[in-house]
Structure formats: structure tokens, C-alpha cells
């Protein structure tokens, strides 16, 4: 008979360790560090036996996958963090991907740690330390905060890509300008800081109105309690009239003087298509529509801002109502 339970109902020590190991692996995307195994009571010899038996699989030196070799992306990220000790955190492009505001993050995992040496396959080490407040855990993975991640990115990607990442972090509701400004002061002198400060300044700029139609639209938002949009900002390299970044909603105000030429009309439609592909919703309004169907326009905008079903909003009956 195998060791099961004592007469008092308690698990035998070996079984208790196995259960604790299974629970730890489940919490950590299937990976564990040797130091964690030692803390659970596994000896060096027992670890080697499990490696030979295929119950552990080496991912990095002193980091193992438990019971299987196929890891998710998050398992690979955590394995890289575990490889560089308890003060290591996921950082830079890998951190941005974990937070969800960067999709192309490369094949290697980027880790920041004050310990260890570069050169481990599949890991790019940034030697340094993330101070308290500059890191957290997301999905069980130690990772730099959103603010620290943006500052780290400023040193490794170009300004145009950083602007897109900044906008996406804002759209996801992750961007906290005060926290970012505070960290800029703490980490001043780092590469890319001027770009970050420029993005912060742009985000804090008061709305600048260019035309009577924009003034009319701002007044409409104020009158009906709609959140104030950003005005005349750049989105993916295109200048847009108004933007609610968190809701990915753009309202273009079509004055006849600006759009009467056929070429301008075609350029606007090509730009709309590019923005829609990127996930932005676009509403075009004229002065006549604002004046004659104000309540319908406000209702449409309110529902878009609240996340109403776009298919319902674009149904024939709704289009007829707002025409």
C-alpha cells in the first residue's frame, strides 16, 4: 500500500507536499522555482528524481514546469521572472503585453532584476530595481506598474509607437497621470523622459476650439451632461475633431467650408476606414443635424459612451430617426 493518510485522518508528509506543490503550480501557471520546492520540503535528491521521471521539466536553471512541458505565454513570463530571484519583475514590452496595451512584444521575455547575469536563453535582463509602488502583481505575475512600464518603454521604442501605447493604456482605463508625473520626477534623467512628459502635457491640455461648430458641440455636451471630449487631438497620426479616448469614440464635425471639395471628402472617408480598422467608432455630425435633431444626437452619443450595442444603434429605425 502507498502512503495515504494516518489513522487520525491527516495526510502523510509526502502526500501533503505533493498537494502543496500541485496547488502552487496551479497558482503559478504551471511553473515553480527550486527555492520554492525546497521551502515545501523537497530535497535535492527528490527534485532530481522528479526530473528524471518527467514529473518536472526544466524551463530555466532552477525553474521547472510541473507535470507537463507546454506552458502558456503567462507561464513563460512567470518562469523568466522566477529565474532571476525574488526581486525580479516582468518589465518593458513584456509588461506592456501583460497589461494589455501592447500586442507586439517580441519573442523573448523582458525582466528587471538587481540580481543575476544576462545571457539566459529567451530572457532579456534589464539590470535594476523596481522600488515599492513601481510594481504589483497581475494574474499572479510580478510586473512593473503601468506608470513604470510606460517610462521603461520610452527608453526602448520610438516616439510614435509610444504615443499609441500611451493612448491604448488610457483607453483601457489604466493610465493615471498623477502617478506617472510623480514617477517621472523620481526617475528623471532616464532616456525617453522628454517624450513621456510631452504626452502628459498633451493629455492635460485644455480643450482648444477651432470653429463655431466645435463651440456649439462643446456647449451641447455641457448642456446635456455628457463628459467633455478632447478636442483637436492626434489619433494614430490623424487629426480628429473630438475624442473620448476611454470609449474609443470619435465625433467629426463636418462644416461645409472644410469638406466641400471632393478630394477632402475622399480623404476623410479613407481616414475613417483606417480608424475603424483600429477599433475606433466614428460619428459624423453637421451643423444642421445638431440644430434639427439635437435630442436624437445626444441620445445616440450617450448610449455610445455607455457602451450600448452598436448594432442596435445602427439599425434602420435608429438611422431614420436621426436623419
XYZ file of C-alpha atoms in Angstrom, residues 94-246:
153
model
C 6.555 42.009 -21.823
C 4.933 44.007 -19.016
C 3.030 46.161 -21.509
C 1.732 42.999 -23.184
C 0.598 41.579 -19.840
C -1.217 44.843 -19.050
C -2.858 44.646 -22.466
C -1.709 47.847 -24.156
C 0.985 46.359 -26.409
C 0.384 43.440 -28.746
C 3.755 43.042 -30.458
C 6.255 42.272 -27.717
C 8.895 40.100 -29.371
C 9.939 36.521 -28.714
C 11.998 37.000 -25.547
C 10.741 37.848 -22.066
C 11.956 41.137 -20.569
C 12.715 41.092 -16.860
C 14.080 43.732 -14.494
C 16.130 42.463 -11.549
C 19.013 43.708 -9.405
C 20.488 40.200 -9.374
C 21.784 37.707 -11.908
C 23.594 37.943 -15.205
C 22.303 38.321 -18.772
C 22.573 35.530 -21.278
C 19.822 33.125 -20.301
C 18.076 31.866 -23.458
C 14.699 33.500 -24.051
C 15.183 36.215 -21.418
C 16.340 39.811 -21.810
C 17.587 41.121 -18.470
C 17.390 44.811 -17.555
C 19.668 45.249 -14.565
C 17.959 47.413 -11.982
C 15.358 47.501 -9.262
C 11.668 48.372 -9.205
C 11.023 50.187 -5.930
C 7.861 49.671 -3.861
C 4.983 51.330 -5.698
C 6.624 50.658 -9.065
C 5.499 47.050 -9.280
C 2.495 44.913 -8.474
C 1.063 41.525 -9.406
C -1.199 40.856 -12.376
C -2.592 37.375 -12.887
C -0.127 36.188 -10.270
C 2.911 37.578 -12.113
C 5.148 40.247 -10.513
C 5.121 43.109 -13.029
C 6.087 46.765 -13.209
C 3.227 49.215 -12.633
C 1.578 50.858 -15.626
C 3.461 54.105 -14.941
C 6.844 52.373 -14.588
C 6.120 50.269 -17.674
C 5.437 53.385 -19.778
C 8.643 55.028 -18.571
C 10.625 51.861 -19.309
C 9.091 51.686 -22.785
C 10.073 55.285 -23.501
C 13.677 54.165 -23.464
C 13.297 51.268 -25.902
C 10.625 52.181 -28.502
C 10.194 55.151 -30.837
C 8.016 58.170 -30.040
C 5.214 57.283 -32.460
C 4.800 53.788 -31.073
C 4.981 55.134 -27.509
C 2.132 57.542 -28.302
C -0.035 54.646 -29.480
C 0.789 52.663 -26.337
C 0.007 55.711 -24.161
C -3.370 56.135 -25.884
C -4.197 52.450 -25.514
C -3.353 52.481 -21.797
C -5.676 55.478 -21.441
C -8.419 53.765 -23.445
C -8.235 50.744 -21.146
C -8.628 52.979 -18.096
C -5.144 52.083 -16.809
C -3.447 55.470 -17.185
C -3.058 57.597 -14.044
C -1.397 60.873 -14.952
C -0.555 61.946 -11.390
C 1.184 58.643 -10.684
C 3.070 58.913 -13.967
C 4.108 62.513 -13.261
C 5.320 61.573 -9.776
C 7.376 58.700 -11.145
C 8.862 60.968 -13.819
C 10.227 63.153 -11.025
C 11.645 60.121 -9.211
C 13.260 58.666 -12.343
C 14.272 61.919 -14.053
C 17.212 61.735 -16.394
C 16.239 58.420 -17.945
C 16.114 58.008 -21.706
C 12.806 58.980 -23.343
C 11.623 61.091 -20.421
C 11.081 64.159 -22.624
C 8.705 62.145 -24.813
C 6.743 60.929 -21.791
C 6.470 64.461 -20.411
C 5.223 65.673 -23.786
C 2.490 63.046 -23.815
C 1.457 64.006 -20.289
C 1.318 67.695 -21.242
C -0.818 66.910 -24.289
C -3.192 64.817 -22.182
C -3.580 67.713 -19.726
C -4.055 70.442 -22.337
C -7.372 72.300 -22.066
C -9.781 71.836 -24.940
C -8.951 74.157 -27.824
C -11.887 75.142 -30.010
C -11.199 75.978 -33.659
C -14.642 76.748 -35.099
C -18.179 77.864 -34.194
C -19.378 74.316 -34.891
C -16.954 72.969 -32.287
C -18.149 75.630 -29.835
C -21.715 74.522 -30.496
C -20.791 70.886 -29.883
C -18.920 71.645 -26.636
C -21.947 73.587 -25.418
C -24.241 70.686 -26.348
C -22.111 68.280 -24.273
C -22.140 70.659 -21.318
C -25.881 71.298 -21.590
C -26.801 67.600 -21.569
C -24.234 66.400 -19.031
C -22.092 64.430 -21.473
C -18.451 64.009 -20.423
C -16.281 66.643 -22.138
C -14.267 65.236 -25.052
C -10.720 66.062 -26.038
C -10.669 68.473 -28.982
C -8.364 68.562 -31.996
C -6.072 65.720 -30.971
C -3.938 63.249 -32.910
C -5.069 59.620 -33.111
C -2.781 57.190 -34.928
C -1.308 60.122 -36.840
C -4.711 61.554 -37.860
C -6.099 64.832 -36.542
C -9.630 64.322 -35.208
C -12.151 66.939 -34.086
C -13.281 65.320 -30.837
C -12.265 62.192 -28.940
C -13.402 60.231 -25.912
C -10.271 58.058 -25.543
C -11.624 55.594 -22.960
